[in-house]
C-alpha cells in the first residue's frame, strides 16, 4: 500500500494505492493522522481509485478520520472508489455519512466541492 499526499488550502488529498487490510491499515492511519496534523486540513479527500481491496480494518481507518474531522466541523470525501470497494462502503453504511464522488479530487474541488 502507498499513499501520496497533496494539499490545496484547507483540503488534504490522499491518493491511496494497493490493498487496505489488516496488515496495512495501521500504517495508513498513522500516515493520515500525521498529514492531517501537519496540514491542519478541514477537508480530507480520499482518492481510492488505486485501491484494489479493502476490508473492515480499512473502513475503521476511514471512520476514525471522519470522526476526527467532523468533531471540528470538517469533512471527509471519498473519490473514485473501485466497484468492489464501493460495495463495501455501501454495505457498511459509510456511504450514508460520507460523500462519495466519481470525480478526481481536483475536478470535484473546481466544481465547488469544499463541503
Coordinates of C-alpha atoms in Angstrom, one line a residue:
X1 CA 0.0 0.0 0.0
X2 CA 1.2 3.5 -0.8
X3 CA -0.2 6.9 0.0
X4 CA 0.6 10.1 -1.9
X5 CA -0.5 13.4 -0.4
X6 CA -1.1 16.9 -1.8
X7 CA -2.8 19.9 -0.3
X8 CA -4.9 22.7 -1.7
X9 CA -5.7 25.3 1.0
X10 CA -7.8 23.6 3.7
X11 CA -8.1 20.4 1.6
X12 CA -5.8 17.4 2.1
X13 CA -5.9 14.9 -0.7
X14 CA -4.7 11.4 -0.1
X15 CA -4.3 9.1 -3.1
X16 CA -4.2 5.5 -1.8
X17 CA -2.9 2.7 -4.0
X18 CA -2.8 -1.1 -3.2
X19 CA -4.7 -3.1 -0.6
X20 CA -6.0 -1.7 2.6
X21 CA -6.3 -4.6 5.0
X22 CA -5.3 -5.7 8.5
X23 CA -1.6 -5.7 7.5
X24 CA -1.6 -2.1 6.1
X25 CA -4.5 -0.3 7.9
X26 CA -2.4 0.9 10.9
X27 CA 0.3 2.4 8.7
X28 CA -2.4 4.2 6.7
X29 CA -4.0 5.5 9.9
X30 CA -0.6 6.8 11.1
X31 CA 0.2 8.5 7.7
X32 CA -3.2 10.1 7.5
X33 CA -3.0 11.4 11.1
X34 CA 0.5 12.8 10.6
X35 CA -0.5 14.5 7.4
X36 CA -3.7 15.9 8.9
X37 CA -1.8 17.3 11.9
X38 CA 0.8 18.8 9.6
X39 CA -1.6 20.3 7.0
X40 CA -4.2 21.5 9.6
X41 CA -6.8 20.5 7.0
X42 CA -10.5 20.7 7.5
X43 CA -11.4 18.5 4.5
X44 CA -9.9 15.2 3.6
X45 CA -10.3 13.8 0.2
X46 CA -9.5 10.1 0.0
X47 CA -8.9 9.1 -3.7
X48 CA -9.5 5.3 -3.7
X49 CA -9.2 4.8 -7.4
X50 CA -6.0 2.8 -6.9
X51 CA -7.3 0.6 -4.0
X52 CA -7.9 -2.9 -5.3
X53 CA -9.1 -4.4 -2.0
X54 CA -10.3 -3.1 1.4
X55 CA -11.5 -4.9 4.4
X56 CA -13.1 -3.8 7.7
X57 CA -9.9 -2.5 9.1
X58 CA -9.7 0.0 6.2
X59 CA -13.3 1.0 7.0
X60 CA -12.2 1.6 10.5
X61 CA -9.4 3.9 9.4
X62 CA -11.9 6.0 7.2
X63 CA -14.4 6.1 10.0
X64 CA -11.8 7.3 12.5
X65 CA -10.8 10.2 10.2
X66 CA -14.4 11.0 9.6
X67 CA -15.0 11.3 13.4
X68 CA -11.9 13.4 13.9
X69 CA -12.8 15.9 11.3
X70 CA -16.5 16.0 11.9
X71 CA -15.9 16.9 15.6
X72 CA -14.1 20.0 14.4
X73 CA -16.6 20.9 11.7
X74 CA -14.6 19.2 8.9
X75 CA -15.5 16.6 6.3
X76 CA -14.2 13.5 4.5
X77 CA -15.0 12.9 0.9
X78 CA -14.3 9.6 -0.9
X79 CA -13.3 9.9 -4.5
X80 CA -13.4 7.3 -7.3
X81 CA -13.7 4.0 -5.4
X82 CA -13.4 0.8 -7.4
X83 CA -16.7 -1.1 -7.6
X84 CA -15.8 -3.7 -5.0
X85 CA -14.7 -1.0 -2.6
X86 CA -17.8 1.0 -3.3
X87 CA -19.9 -2.1 -2.5
X88 CA -18.1 -2.5 0.9
X89 CA -18.7 1.2 1.6
X90 CA -22.4 0.8 0.8
X91 CA -22.8 -2.4 2.8
X92 CA -21.1 -0.9 5.8
X93 CA -23.3 2.2 5.8
X94 CA -20.3 4.6 5.5
X95 CA -21.8 5.8 2.2
X96 CA -24.7 7.2 4.2
X97 CA -22.5 9.5 6.3
X98 CA -19.6 10.2 3.9
X99 CA -19.9 11.8 0.5
X100 CA -18.7 9.5 -2.3
X101 CA -18.0 11.1 -5.7
X102 CA -16.9 9.8 -9.1
X103 CA -14.6 12.7 -10.0
X104 CA -10.9 13.2 -9.2
X105 CA -10.4 15.3 -6.1
X106 CA -9.2 18.4 -8.1
X107 CA -12.1 18.1 -10.5
X108 CA -14.6 18.0 -7.6
X109 CA -12.9 21.0 -6.0
X110 CA -13.2 23.0 -9.2
X111 CA -16.9 22.3 -9.1
X112 CA -17.1 23.8 -5.7
X113 CA -16.9 20.6 -3.7
X114 CA -15.5 22.1 -0.5
X115 CA -18.1 20.6 1.8

